[in-house]
Short mmCIF file of C-alpha atoms in Angstrom, two decimals:
data_model
loop_
_atom_site.label_atom_id
_atom_site.label_comp_id
_atom_site.label_asym_id
_atom_site.label_seq_id
_atom_site.Cartn_x
_atom_site.Cartn_y
_atom_site.Cartn_z
CA UNK V 1 -17.17 84.06 110.12
CA UNK V 2 -18.71 85.92 112.91
CA UNK V 3 -22.13 86.87 112.79
CA UNK V 4 -23.44 90.05 113.94
CA UNK V 5 -25.77 92.80 112.82
CA UNK V 6 -22.91 95.33 111.58
CA UNK V 7 -20.89 92.30 109.79
CA UNK V 8 -21.65 93.00 106.13
CA UNK V 9 -21.02 89.17 105.81
CA UNK V 10 -23.43 88.13 108.47
CA UNK V 11 -25.49 86.18 106.34
CA UNK V 12 -22.78 83.54 105.81
CA UNK V 13 -21.64 80.59 107.96
CA UNK V 14 -18.30 80.32 109.78
CA UNK V 15 -16.82 77.86 107.31
CA UNK V 16 -17.38 77.86 103.71
CA UNK V 17 -18.65 74.60 102.37
CA UNK V 18 -17.69 73.43 98.99
CA UNK V 19 -20.03 70.90 98.77
CA UNK V 20 -23.64 72.16 99.57
CA UNK V 21 -23.17 76.08 99.50
CA UNK V 22 -23.21 78.15 96.22
CA UNK V 23 -23.81 81.71 96.65
CA UNK V 24 -25.99 83.34 93.81
CA UNK V 25 -23.72 84.03 90.98
CA UNK V 26 -23.31 87.58 91.74
CA UNK V 27 -21.26 88.04 88.56
CA UNK V 28 -24.16 87.25 86.40
CA UNK V 29 -26.51 89.82 88.43
CA UNK V 30 -23.88 92.47 88.59
CA UNK V 31 -23.36 92.10 84.57
CA UNK V 32 -26.99 92.59 84.19
CA UNK V 33 -26.97 95.50 86.21
CA UNK V 34 -24.48 96.98 84.04
CA UNK V 35 -25.63 95.52 81.12
CA UNK V 36 -25.53 98.48 78.53
CA UNK V 37 -22.09 99.41 79.97
CA UNK V 38 -20.86 95.75 79.70
CA UNK V 39 -21.90 95.69 75.95
CA UNK V 40 -20.02 98.78 75.15
CA UNK V 41 -17.35 97.38 76.70
CA UNK V 42 -17.14 94.29 75.24
CA UNK V 43 -17.48 95.85 71.80
CA UNK V 44 -14.66 98.24 72.51
CA UNK V 45 -12.48 94.90 73.63
CA UNK V 46 -13.63 93.71 70.09
CA UNK V 47 -12.82 96.58 68.40
CA UNK V 48 -9.39 97.20 69.62
CA UNK V 49 -8.54 93.52 68.95
CA UNK V 50 -8.90 94.29 65.24
CA UNK V 51 -5.49 94.46 62.91
CA UNK V 52 -4.36 94.05 59.62
CA UNK V 53 -2.23 91.46 60.72
CA UNK V 54 -4.62 88.37 60.53
CA UNK V 55 -3.36 86.37 63.06
CA UNK V 56 -4.26 88.92 65.51
CA UNK V 57 -7.72 89.09 65.40
CA UNK V 58 -7.86 85.28 65.13
CA UNK V 59 -6.46 84.54 68.22
CA UNK V 60 -8.47 87.21 69.88
CA UNK V 61 -11.71 85.74 68.57
CA UNK V 62 -10.78 82.48 70.15
CA UNK V 63 -10.18 84.54 73.49
CA UNK V 64 -13.54 86.34 73.27
CA UNK V 65 -15.07 82.87 72.43
CA UNK V 66 -13.81 81.45 75.47
CA UNK V 67 -15.59 83.96 77.66
CA UNK V 68 -14.41 84.21 81.25
CA UNK V 69 -15.87 86.43 84.26
CA UNK V 70 -14.98 89.64 83.19
CA UNK V 71 -14.71 90.43 86.69
CA UNK V 72 -12.14 93.09 86.38
CA UNK V 73 -13.71 95.40 83.66
CA UNK V 74 -16.93 95.01 85.51
CA UNK V 75 -15.21 96.15 88.93
CA UNK V 76 -14.25 99.11 86.73
CA UNK V 77 -17.61 99.97 85.51
CA UNK V 78 -19.29 99.34 88.96
CA UNK V 79 -16.74 101.23 91.03
CA UNK V 80 -17.30 104.39 88.48
CA UNK V 81 -21.22 104.00 88.93
CA UNK V 82 -21.09 103.78 92.46
CA UNK V 83 -18.91 106.78 92.62
CA UNK V 84 -21.91 108.41 90.60
CA UNK V 85 -20.21 108.77 87.17
CA UNK V 86 -22.42 110.02 84.68
CA UNK V 87 -20.89 109.58 81.31
CA UNK V 88 -21.95 111.54 78.11
CA UNK V 89 -22.96 109.89 74.74
CA UNK V 90 -19.58 110.89 73.33
CA UNK V 91 -17.24 110.25 76.55
CA UNK V 92 -17.68 107.26 78.32
CA UNK V 93 -14.17 106.81 80.18
CA UNK V 94 -15.16 104.16 82.24
CA UNK V 95 -16.03 102.02 79.42
CA UNK V 96 -12.34 102.39 77.61
CA UNK V 97 -10.99 102.14 81.21
CA UNK V 98 -12.81 98.88 81.62
CA UNK V 99 -11.58 97.52 78.10
CA UNK V 100 -7.80 98.72 79.15
CA UNK V 101 -8.15 96.85 82.37
CA UNK V 102 -9.21 93.56 80.56
CA UNK V 103 -6.60 93.79 78.05
CA UNK V 104 -3.93 94.03 80.68
CA UNK V 105 -5.43 90.93 82.42
CA UNK V 106 -5.78 88.94 79.21
CA UNK V 107 -2.14 89.69 78.42
CA UNK V 108 -1.15 88.45 81.35
CA UNK V 109 -3.00 85.34 80.78
CA UNK V 110 -1.57 84.62 77.28
CA UNK V 111 1.97 84.92 78.76
CA UNK V 112 1.27 82.94 82.03
CA UNK V 113 -0.02 79.94 79.80
CA UNK V 114 3.12 79.96 77.88
CA UNK V 115 5.47 79.98 81.13
CA UNK V 116 3.34 77.39 82.94
CA UNK V 117 2.90 75.19 79.42
CA UNK V 118 -1.03 75.11 80.18
CA UNK V 119 -2.97 73.42 77.71
CA UNK V 120 -6.44 74.66 78.92
CA UNK V 121 -7.90 77.79 79.57
CA UNK V 122 -11.82 78.34 80.78
CA UNK V 123 -12.38 74.61 79.68
CA UNK V 124 -11.09 75.36 76.10
CA UNK V 125 -7.64 74.54 74.73
CA UNK V 126 -5.36 77.57 75.57
CA UNK V 127 -4.21 80.14 72.97
CA UNK V 128 -0.47 78.85 73.13
CA UNK V 129 -2.13 75.02 72.37
CA UNK V 130 -3.73 76.20 69.27
CA UNK V 131 -1.34 78.80 68.04
CA UNK V 132 1.75 78.20 69.57
CA UNK V 133 4.07 79.92 72.16
CA UNK V 134 5.52 82.57 70.11
CA UNK V 135 2.01 83.82 68.54
CA UNK V 136 0.47 83.85 72.08
CA UNK V 137 3.58 85.78 73.67
CA UNK V 138 3.53 88.34 70.80
CA UNK V 139 -0.46 88.79 70.83
CA UNK V 140 0.11 89.12 74.71
CA UNK V 141 2.48 92.00 74.01
CA UNK V 142 0.09 93.59 71.20
CA UNK V 143 -2.80 93.62 74.01
CA UNK V 144 -0.12 95.13 76.64
CA UNK V 145 0.07 98.18 74.10
CA UNK V 146 -3.43 98.30 73.15
CA UNK V 147 -4.00 98.84 76.88
CA UNK V 148 -1.49 101.78 77.19
CA UNK V 149 -3.13 103.19 73.85
CA UNK V 150 -6.41 103.31 75.89
CA UNK V 151 -4.64 104.93 78.65
CA UNK V 152 -3.44 107.44 76.62
CA UNK V 153 -6.63 108.18 74.84
CA UNK V 154 -8.20 108.67 78.55
CA UNK V 155 -5.90 111.62 79.10
CA UNK V 156 -5.34 111.55 82.57
CA UNK V 157 -2.00 110.84 83.92
CA UNK V 158 -3.59 109.79 87.54
CA UNK V 159 -5.34 107.03 85.77
CA UNK V 160 -1.91 106.09 83.76
CA UNK V 161 0.18 106.15 86.64
CA UNK V 162 -2.55 103.69 88.66
CA UNK V 163 -2.60 101.39 85.77
CA UNK V 164 1.14 101.29 84.70
CA UNK V 165 2.22 100.70 88.36
CA UNK V 166 -0.48 97.88 88.61
CA UNK V 167 1.06 96.36 85.40
CA UNK V 168 4.44 96.46 86.69
CA UNK V 169 3.51 94.87 89.72
CA UNK V 170 1.82 91.98 88.02
CA UNK V 171 5.05 91.31 86.26
CA UNK V 172 7.03 91.62 89.50
CA UNK V 173 4.70 89.04 90.91
CA UNK V 174 4.79 86.60 88.27
CA UNK V 175 8.80 86.93 88.50
CA UNK V 176 8.53 86.55 92.49
CA UNK V 177 6.54 83.47 91.92
CA UNK V 178 8.93 82.11 89.83
CA UNK V 179 11.48 82.45 92.26
CA UNK V 180 9.44 80.70 95.00
CA UNK V 181 8.83 77.48 92.92
CA UNK V 182 9.88 74.50 94.18
CA UNK V 183 10.60 75.94 97.34
CA UNK V 184 8.90 74.50 100.52
CA UNK V 185 10.60 77.01 102.89
CA UNK V 186 8.72 79.75 101.32
CA UNK V 187 6.99 81.75 103.97
CA UNK V 188 3.49 82.27 103.97
CA UNK V 189 3.84 86.08 104.24
CA UNK V 190 6.06 85.69 100.55
CA UNK V 191 3.24 83.63 99.42
CA UNK V 192 1.06 86.53 99.92
CA UNK V 193 3.06 88.91 98.43
CA UNK V 194 3.09 86.72 95.28
CA UNK V 195 -0.88 87.09 95.05
CA UNK V 196 -1.02 90.27 95.60
CA UNK V 197 1.37 91.17 92.82
CA UNK V 198 -0.09 88.71 90.36
CA UNK V 199 -3.80 89.12 91.01
CA UNK V 200 -4.80 91.59 93.67
CA UNK V 201 -2.63 94.45 92.10
CA UNK V 202 -5.22 94.87 89.02
CA UNK V 203 -8.00 94.21 91.29
CA UNK V 204 -7.14 97.35 93.08
CA UNK V 205 -6.43 99.37 89.93
CA UNK V 206 -9.49 98.65 88.28
CA UNK V 207 -11.49 99.59 91.48
CA UNK V 208 -9.80 102.96 92.04
CA UNK V 209 -9.60 104.20 88.61
CA UNK V 210 -13.65 103.96 88.48
CA UNK V 211 -13.27 106.47 91.32
CA UNK V 212 -10.86 108.35 89.61
CA UNK V 213 -13.12 109.00 86.54
CA UNK V 214 -15.86 109.95 88.91
CA UNK V 215 -13.76 112.86 90.33
CA UNK V 216 -14.09 111.29 93.86
CA UNK V 217 -12.07 112.26 96.92
CA UNK V 218 -9.01 110.25 97.86
CA UNK V 219 -11.16 108.58 100.58
CA UNK V 220 -13.45 107.07 97.99
CA UNK V 221 -10.39 106.04 95.77
CA UNK V 222 -8.61 104.59 98.62
CA UNK V 223 -11.68 102.83 99.85
CA UNK V 224 -12.01 101.31 96.38
CA UNK V 225 -8.61 100.12 96.06
CA UNK V 226 -9.13 98.36 99.66
CA UNK V 227 -12.02 96.80 98.51
CA UNK V 228 -10.27 95.52 95.04
CA UNK V 229 -7.22 94.52 96.99
CA UNK V 230 -8.86 92.36 99.38
CA UNK V 231 -11.09 90.89 97.02
CA UNK V 232 -8.37 90.11 94.83
CA UNK V 233 -6.66 88.39 97.45
CA UNK V 234 -9.77 86.35 98.50
CA UNK V 235 -9.95 85.47 94.80
CA UNK V 236 -6.62 84.00 94.15
CA UNK V 237 -6.49 81.82 97.48
CA UNK V 238 -9.99 80.35 96.41
CA UNK V 239 -8.05 79.95 92.68
CA UNK V 240 -5.48 78.01 94.57
CA UNK V 241 -7.77 76.03 96.54
CA UNK V 242 -9.89 75.03 93.87
CA UNK V 243 -6.33 73.61 91.87
CA UNK V 244 -6.52 70.78 94.66
CA UNK V 245 -10.55 70.78 95.46
CA UNK V 246 -12.47 71.46 92.35
CA UNK V 247 -14.45 69.30 89.81
CA UNK V 248 -12.29 69.31 86.72
CA UNK V 249 -15.22 70.03 84.32
CA UNK V 250 -16.51 72.80 86.42
CA UNK V 251 -13.28 74.49 86.72
CA UNK V 252 -12.57 74.55 83.16
CA UNK V 253 -8.90 73.54 83.64
CA UNK V 254 -6.71 70.73 84.49
CA UNK V 255 -6.96 69.74 88.42
CA UNK V 256 -3.52 69.62 89.94
CA UNK V 257 -1.64 71.96 87.53
CA UNK V 258 -0.14 73.84 90.56
CA UNK V 259 1.28 70.52 91.81
CA UNK V 260 2.79 69.43 88.38
CA UNK V 261 4.47 73.00 88.08
CA UNK V 262 5.98 72.92 91.46
CA UNK V 263 4.15 76.08 92.44
CA UNK V 264 3.78 76.79 95.96
CA UNK V 265 0.55 77.83 97.18
CA UNK V 266 -1.39 77.85 100.59
CA UNK V 267 -2.64 74.48 100.20
CA UNK V 268 0.57 72.99 100.05
CA UNK V 269 2.23 74.98 102.40
CA UNK V 270 -0.57 74.49 105.13
CA UNK V 271 -0.25 70.76 104.18
CA UNK V 272 3.16 70.65 104.56
CA UNK V 273 3.22 72.54 108.19
CA UNK V 274 0.61 70.12 109.33
CA UNK V 275 1.78 66.61 107.81
CA UNK V 276 3.79 63.98 109.01
CA UNK V 277 7.29 63.54 108.49
CA UNK V 278 6.78 61.02 105.99
CA UNK V 279 4.33 63.20 104.26
CA UNK V 280 6.79 66.06 104.28
CA UNK V 281 9.08 63.74 102.48
CA UNK V 282 6.55 63.25 99.98
CA UNK V 283 6.22 67.08 99.40
CA UNK V 284 9.83 67.49 98.87
CA UNK V 285 10.10 64.68 96.50
CA UNK V 286 7.22 66.05 94.02
CA UNK V 287 7.75 69.98 94.94
CA UNK V 288 11.32 70.54 95.79
CA UNK V 289 13.05 67.63 93.68
CA UNK V 290 9.99 67.43 90.77
CA UNK V 291 10.14 64.01 90.75
CA UNK V 292 6.48 62.76 90.22
CA UNK V 293 4.43 59.81 89.48
CA UNK V 294 0.99 59.39 88.00
CA UNK V 295 -0.18 58.20 91.87
CA UNK V 296 1.20 61.52 93.27
CA UNK V 297 -1.83 63.81 92.80
CA UNK V 298 -4.50 61.38 94.41
CA UNK V 299 -2.03 61.31 97.11
CA UNK V 300 -1.49 64.92 97.57
CA UNK V 301 -5.14 65.66 97.54
CA UNK V 302 -5.40 62.82 100.32
CA UNK V 303 -2.99 64.48 102.61
CA UNK V 304 -4.49 67.91 101.54
CA UNK V 305 -7.86 66.71 102.96
CA UNK V 306 -6.49 65.19 105.93
CA UNK V 307 -4.86 68.15 106.92
CA UNK V 308 -7.67 70.51 106.40
CA UNK V 309 -5.59 72.22 103.96
CA UNK V 310 -8.35 73.34 102.00
CA UNK V 311 -10.25 74.77 105.09
CA UNK V 312 -7.37 76.66 106.17
CA UNK V 313 -6.84 78.33 102.89
CA UNK V 314 -10.51 79.18 102.44
CA UNK V 315 -10.70 80.71 106.09
CA UNK V 316 -7.90 83.06 105.03
CA UNK V 317 -9.98 84.01 101.97
CA UNK V 318 -13.06 84.68 104.35
CA UNK V 319 -10.61 87.18 106.03
CA UNK V 320 -10.07 89.01 103.34
CA UNK V 321 -13.38 89.13 102.00
CA UNK V 322 -14.74 90.76 105.30
CA UNK V 323 -12.00 93.37 104.62
CA UNK V 324 -13.15 94.15 101.11
CA UNK V 325 -16.95 94.38 102.10
CA UNK V 326 -15.64 96.75 105.02
CA UNK V 327 -14.03 98.90 102.61
CA UNK V 328 -17.50 99.54 101.13
CA UNK V 329 -18.72 101.05 104.36
CA UNK V 330 -17.69 104.77 103.26
CA UNK V 331 -20.37 104.63 100.58
CA UNK V 332 -24.05 105.26 101.30
CA UNK V 333 -26.26 102.10 100.93
CA UNK V 334 -27.82 101.39 97.19
CA UNK V 335 -28.44 98.29 94.90
CA UNK V 336 -24.95 98.57 93.14
CA UNK V 337 -23.17 98.69 96.77
CA UNK V 338 -25.25 95.60 97.73
CA UNK V 339 -24.33 93.63 94.63
CA UNK V 340 -20.42 94.57 95.21
CA UNK V 341 -20.86 93.07 98.57
CA UNK V 342 -22.46 89.84 97.22
CA UNK V 343 -19.64 89.48 94.60
CA UNK V 344 -17.28 89.15 97.57
CA UNK V 345 -19.74 86.31 98.68
CA UNK V 346 -19.47 84.68 95.38
CA UNK V 347 -15.66 85.01 95.20
CA UNK V 348 -15.50 82.99 98.41
CA UNK V 349 -17.92 80.50 97.46
CA UNK V 350 -17.23 79.98 93.81
CA UNK V 351 -16.54 76.59 92.08
CA UNK V 352 -14.83 78.03 89.20
#
């Protein structure tokens, strides 16, 4: 990154080091700053997971126990507070919408793990591994329904439009990812379209609704939407890099899942583009033909390391991180604004 006094990320170096640099866990600090709001949000999540059908709260309890970063609901709470939202004891719209955002996200995770046949989620057995695919899909549907109940309870057509549009975009992103699977001819632009749909769209919506409940102008709404979009893009790029460059115990899921599933991500596209002819033949066999052996993941990691594909991916993530931080410049300086910038730094330097 370029250092300058006006650069909101000027405290960082030009290339992220996965080995020696660990940004302060900004999410813990942000969670502590919004502790009361997060407690209320977590309680709302638990309350709305209750059902007379025993399997639903059982599976819900497993999801809550698995934890997670709760980044998306945090963004809704933080965005509302950044915009000066002052809830009353009777009406805490930001809390309900933060829970709504988390339900949308969790529903997509349940469905994704079924589609991807994943067995680990956040270091624990995935819901589909414990409860089966049918249960995971149906409880995912239940959570989507709960999210729309929360939107309706909020009463804002604008909020409903933003979050329902994000939900549709997520589904489109997942379908688009499926259509690019095993296809090494996928352009980088199409890959970026995929991660915008599957990840960045909900980040953007989570942030924008915070400005809506605070009754801010479109300028603030769009600034927070841009912050969320670019943060989400950076987040997913790092996620895709971690699948080939992380410690499996720290990451909390199986390394190399993307390779086994034939997913087209930037580390693979960059390694394929910069590789030798022999290496391209290797990628075509393991990705396009889906013919894999136990020795293929170590070789893939070696090729990715030799071609600097992780560095290529992280540099692009940093560019989105810059844009996210710059989007916040329309807001006056405050402790919360500084924490949101630190959240960007954490995102591009995280190890899980």
